[in-house]
Every structure is written in C-alpha cells, then in structure tokens.
Amino acid sequence: MSGGPLTVVQMLTQRLQVVQEISAIQSRNLLHRQLGGGAEFEIRGIEQEIAVSGCTHGLAKALADARERLQMASAEIAECDAHCAALEQRLEELDRCIAASR
C-alpha cells in the first residue's frame, strides 16, 4: 500500500478482518467461560464433599486445582474481553471512515 489514504475497498477489507478476529476471540472467550463454569461446578461439589466427609489431602488438592483452573479461566476471559473491546473500537473507527468516504 502507498502512504496515502485508504480506499473504501481497503477499509472494507480491514473491517472484515476485524470482524473475523472479534468472532474468533468471542469463540475463545466462550470456551473459557465454559471451562470456568465447569471449575465452579467442580469446586461446589468438592466443598460439599468436604463438608460431609471432612477434608482429605486428595480433596484439598482437587479443590486447589479446580480453583486454579477457575482463576486461569477468569484471567483468559478478562484478556479476551479487553482485546475484543479494543477491536470493537477499531471497528467503530473503520465504520466512521467508511461512512465519511461515501
């Protein structure tokens, strides 16, 4: 590309790429939400088992592992949300440029 302003076709191409990237990130985010939900469910089950039978080394380890998975999923969700917000802002900028060039 030259150093000049983008053509409408170039802006539309960039817009499509941003939309595709948003879609991919949202899919990844959904996966992390599912993983986080599974970890939360597992945590509740382990905590109930501990309440009934007492805490064993195995249960304590399983609980720590599930909490770690939940924490990792939550961090991934936050990262996806931030990345998606930045891409949505870029999409709005492209939409304004496309509208202004008509």
JSON list of C-alpha atoms in Angstrom, two decimals, residues 11 14-16 18-19 22 84-100:
[
{"chain": "A", "resi": 11, "resn": "MET", "atom": "CA", "xyz": [-11.23, -0.13, 4.64]},
{"chain": "A", "resi": 14, "resn": "GLN", "atom": "CA", "xyz": [-9.79, -4.28, 7.12]},
{"chain": "A", "resi": 15, "resn": "ARG", "atom": "CA", "xyz": [-13.31, -4.18, 8.57]},
{"chain": "A", "resi": 16, "resn": "LEU", "atom": "CA", "xyz": [-13.89, -7.79, 7.52]},
{"chain": "A", "resi": 18, "resn": "VAL", "atom": "CA", "xyz": [-11.52, -7.07, 12.38]},
{"chain": "A", "resi": 19, "resn": "VAL", "atom": "CA", "xyz": [-14.97, -8.72, 12.40]},
{"chain": "A", "resi": 22, "resn": "ILE", "atom": "CA", "xyz": [-13.71, -10.42, 17.00]},
{"chain": "A", "resi": 84, "resn": "CYS", "atom": "CA", "xyz": [-12.50, -7.58, 22.00]},
{"chain": "A", "resi": 85, "resn": "ALA", "atom": "CA", "xyz": [-13.22, -4.06, 23.31]},
{"chain": "A", "resi": 86, "resn": "ALA", "atom": "CA", "xyz": [-10.16, -2.72, 21.50]},
{"chain": "A", "resi": 87, "resn": "LEU", "atom": "CA", "xyz": [-11.20, -4.43, 18.28]},
{"chain": "A", "resi": 88, "resn": "GLU", "atom": "CA", "xyz": [-14.75, -3.10, 18.60]},
{"chain": "A", "resi": 89, "resn": "GLN", "atom": "CA", "xyz": [-13.32, 0.40, 18.94]},
{"chain": "A", "resi": 90, "resn": "ARG", "atom": "CA", "xyz": [-11.25, -0.18, 15.78]},
{"chain": "A", "resi": 91, "resn": "LEU", "atom": "CA", "xyz": [-14.40, -1.40, 14.05]},
{"chain": "A", "resi": 92, "resn": "GLU", "atom": "CA", "xyz": [-16.23, 1.80, 15.01]},
{"chain": "A", "resi": 93, "resn": "GLU", "atom": "CA", "xyz": [-13.33, 3.87, 13.63]},
{"chain": "A", "resi": 94, "resn": "LEU", "atom": "CA", "xyz": [-13.41, 1.97, 10.36]},
{"chain": "A", "resi": 95, "resn": "ASP", "atom": "CA", "xyz": [-17.19, 2.38, 10.14]},
{"chain": "A", "resi": 96, "resn": "ARG", "atom": "CA", "xyz": [-16.83, 6.15, 10.61]},
{"chain": "A", "resi": 97, "resn": "CYS", "atom": "CA", "xyz": [-14.16, 6.32, 7.92]},
{"chain": "A", "resi": 98, "resn": "ILE", "atom": "CA", "xyz": [-16.23, 4.24, 5.52]},
{"chain": "A", "resi": 99, "resn": "ALA", "atom": "CA", "xyz": [-19.31, 6.39, 6.14]},
{"chain": "A", "resi": 100, "resn": "ALA", "atom": "CA", "xyz": [-17.30, 9.59, 5.65]}
]
